[in-house]
PDB file of C-alpha atoms and ligand atoms in Angstrom:
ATOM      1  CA  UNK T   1     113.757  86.158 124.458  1.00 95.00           C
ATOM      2  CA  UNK T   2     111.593  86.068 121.287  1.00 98.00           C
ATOM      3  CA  UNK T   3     113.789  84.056 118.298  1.00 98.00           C
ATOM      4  CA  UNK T   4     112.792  84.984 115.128  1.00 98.00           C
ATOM      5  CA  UNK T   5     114.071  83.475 111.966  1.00 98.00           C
ATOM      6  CA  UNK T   6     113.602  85.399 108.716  1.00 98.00           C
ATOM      7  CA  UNK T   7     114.273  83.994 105.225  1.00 98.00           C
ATOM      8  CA  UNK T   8     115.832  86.358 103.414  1.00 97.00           C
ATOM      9  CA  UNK T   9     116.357  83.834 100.159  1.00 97.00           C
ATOM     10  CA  UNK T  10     115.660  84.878  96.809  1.00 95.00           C
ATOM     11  CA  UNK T  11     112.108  84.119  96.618  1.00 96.00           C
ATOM     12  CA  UNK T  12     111.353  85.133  99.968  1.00 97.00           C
ATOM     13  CA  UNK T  13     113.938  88.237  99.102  1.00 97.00           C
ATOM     14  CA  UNK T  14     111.922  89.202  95.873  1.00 96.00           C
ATOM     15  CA  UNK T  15     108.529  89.302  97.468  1.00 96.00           C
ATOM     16  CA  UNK T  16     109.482  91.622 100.541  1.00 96.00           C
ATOM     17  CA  UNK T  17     111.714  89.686 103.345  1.00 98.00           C
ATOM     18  CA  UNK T  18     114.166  92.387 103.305  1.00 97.00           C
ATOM     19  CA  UNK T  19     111.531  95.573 104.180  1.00 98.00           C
ATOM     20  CA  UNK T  20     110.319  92.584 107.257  1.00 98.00           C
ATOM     21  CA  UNK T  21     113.555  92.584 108.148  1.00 98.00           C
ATOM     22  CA  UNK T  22     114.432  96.324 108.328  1.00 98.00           C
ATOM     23  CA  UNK T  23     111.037  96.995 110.293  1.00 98.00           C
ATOM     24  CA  UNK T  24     112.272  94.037 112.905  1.00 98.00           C
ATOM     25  CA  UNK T  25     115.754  95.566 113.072  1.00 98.00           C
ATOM     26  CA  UNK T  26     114.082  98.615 114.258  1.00 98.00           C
ATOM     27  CA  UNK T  27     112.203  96.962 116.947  1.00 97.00           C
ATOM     28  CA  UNK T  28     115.499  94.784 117.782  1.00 97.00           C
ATOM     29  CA  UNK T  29     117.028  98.206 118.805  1.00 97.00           C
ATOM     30  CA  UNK T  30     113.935  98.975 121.142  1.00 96.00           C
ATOM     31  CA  UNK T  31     114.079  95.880 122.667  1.00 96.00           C
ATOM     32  CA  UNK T  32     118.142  94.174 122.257  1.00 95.00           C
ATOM     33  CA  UNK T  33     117.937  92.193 125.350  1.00 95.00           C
ATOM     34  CA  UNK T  34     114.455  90.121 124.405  1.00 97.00           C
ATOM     35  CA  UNK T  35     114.801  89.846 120.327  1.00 98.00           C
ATOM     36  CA  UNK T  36     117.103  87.517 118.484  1.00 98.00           C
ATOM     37  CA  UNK T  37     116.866  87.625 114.835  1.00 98.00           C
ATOM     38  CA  UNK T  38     118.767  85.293 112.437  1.00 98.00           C
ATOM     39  CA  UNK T  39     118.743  85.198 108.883  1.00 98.00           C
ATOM     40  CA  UNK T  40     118.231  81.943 107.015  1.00 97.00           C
ATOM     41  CA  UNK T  41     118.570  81.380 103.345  1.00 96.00           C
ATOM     42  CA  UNK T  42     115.859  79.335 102.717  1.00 96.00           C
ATOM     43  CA  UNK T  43     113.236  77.562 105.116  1.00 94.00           C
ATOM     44  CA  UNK T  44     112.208  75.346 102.032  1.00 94.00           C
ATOM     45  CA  UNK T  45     108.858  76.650 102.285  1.00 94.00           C
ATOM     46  CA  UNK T  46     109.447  78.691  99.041  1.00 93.00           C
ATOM     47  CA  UNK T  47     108.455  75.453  96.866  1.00 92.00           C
ATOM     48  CA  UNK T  48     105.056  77.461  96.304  1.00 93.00           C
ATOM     49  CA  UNK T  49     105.684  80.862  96.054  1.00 91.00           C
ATOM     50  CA  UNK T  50     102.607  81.724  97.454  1.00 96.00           C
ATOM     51  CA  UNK T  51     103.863  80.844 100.417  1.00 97.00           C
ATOM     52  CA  UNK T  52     107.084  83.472 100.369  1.00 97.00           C
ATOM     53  CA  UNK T  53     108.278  85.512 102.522  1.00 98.00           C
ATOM     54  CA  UNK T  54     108.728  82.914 105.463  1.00 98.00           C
ATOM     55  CA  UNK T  55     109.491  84.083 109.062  1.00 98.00           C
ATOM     56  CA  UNK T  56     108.781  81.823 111.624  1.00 97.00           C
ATOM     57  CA  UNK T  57     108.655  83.367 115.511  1.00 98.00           C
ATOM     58  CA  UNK T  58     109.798  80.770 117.917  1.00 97.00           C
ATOM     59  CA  UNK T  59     107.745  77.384 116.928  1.00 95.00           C
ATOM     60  CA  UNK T  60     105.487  79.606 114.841  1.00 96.00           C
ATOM     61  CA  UNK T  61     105.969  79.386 111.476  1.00 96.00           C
ATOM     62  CA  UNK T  62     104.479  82.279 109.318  1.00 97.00           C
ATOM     63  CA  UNK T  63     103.810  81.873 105.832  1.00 97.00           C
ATOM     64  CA  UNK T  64     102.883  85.301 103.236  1.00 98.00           C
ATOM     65  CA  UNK T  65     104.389  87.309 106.103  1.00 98.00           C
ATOM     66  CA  UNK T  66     103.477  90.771 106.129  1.00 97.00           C
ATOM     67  CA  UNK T  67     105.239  93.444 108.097  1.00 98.00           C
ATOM     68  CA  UNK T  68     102.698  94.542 110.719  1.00 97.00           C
ATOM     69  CA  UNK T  69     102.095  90.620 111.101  1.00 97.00           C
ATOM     70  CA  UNK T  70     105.096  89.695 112.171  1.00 98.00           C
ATOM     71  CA  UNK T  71     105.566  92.470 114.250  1.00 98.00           C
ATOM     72  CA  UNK T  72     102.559  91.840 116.352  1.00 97.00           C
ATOM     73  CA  UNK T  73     103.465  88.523 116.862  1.00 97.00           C
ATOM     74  CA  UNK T  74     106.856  89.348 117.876  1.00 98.00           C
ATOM     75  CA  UNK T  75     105.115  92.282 120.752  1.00 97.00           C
ATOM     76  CA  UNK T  76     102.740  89.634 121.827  1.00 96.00           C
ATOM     77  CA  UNK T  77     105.765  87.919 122.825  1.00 96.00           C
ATOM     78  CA  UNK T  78     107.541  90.340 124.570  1.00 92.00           C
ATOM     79  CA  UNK T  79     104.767  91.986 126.590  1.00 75.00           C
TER      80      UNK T  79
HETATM   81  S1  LIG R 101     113.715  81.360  99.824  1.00 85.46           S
HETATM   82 FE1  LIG R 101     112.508  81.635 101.590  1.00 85.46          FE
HETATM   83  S2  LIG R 101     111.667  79.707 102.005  1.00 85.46           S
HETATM   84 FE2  LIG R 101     112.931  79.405 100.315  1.00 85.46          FE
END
């Protein structure tokens, strides 16, 4: 089971968390027994902006996520 965390505060929220999330929801329905995702309103990373959106994938924590990021480290997990 892959745990993913996503922050889905308002800075993290204004630079793109919420299309992150949608993409991971999609894969959640793929695979519902090995992804957990939870939704956290702020990993107070978000101090720098730069650093927003934050997901972290079990102990990995990934700042500037990108979609297709994310997602690969979320397969790499599962497979
Ligand atoms: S709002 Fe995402 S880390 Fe603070």
């Amino acid at each position: 089971m892959v745990k993913v965390e996503i922050c889905v505060g308002s800075h993290c929220s204004l630079v793109g968390a919420l299309n992150i999330l949608d993409t991971l929801e999609e894969l959640q329905e793929e695979y519902p027994e090995q992804i957990e995702i939870n939704r956290v309103e702020c990993l107070d990373m978000c101090g720098d902006i730069k650093n927003a959106p934050v997901v972290k994938v079990d102990d990995d924590l990934i700042t500037s996520a990108q979609t297709q990021m994310v997602i690969s480290k979320v397969m790499e997990r599962i497979k």
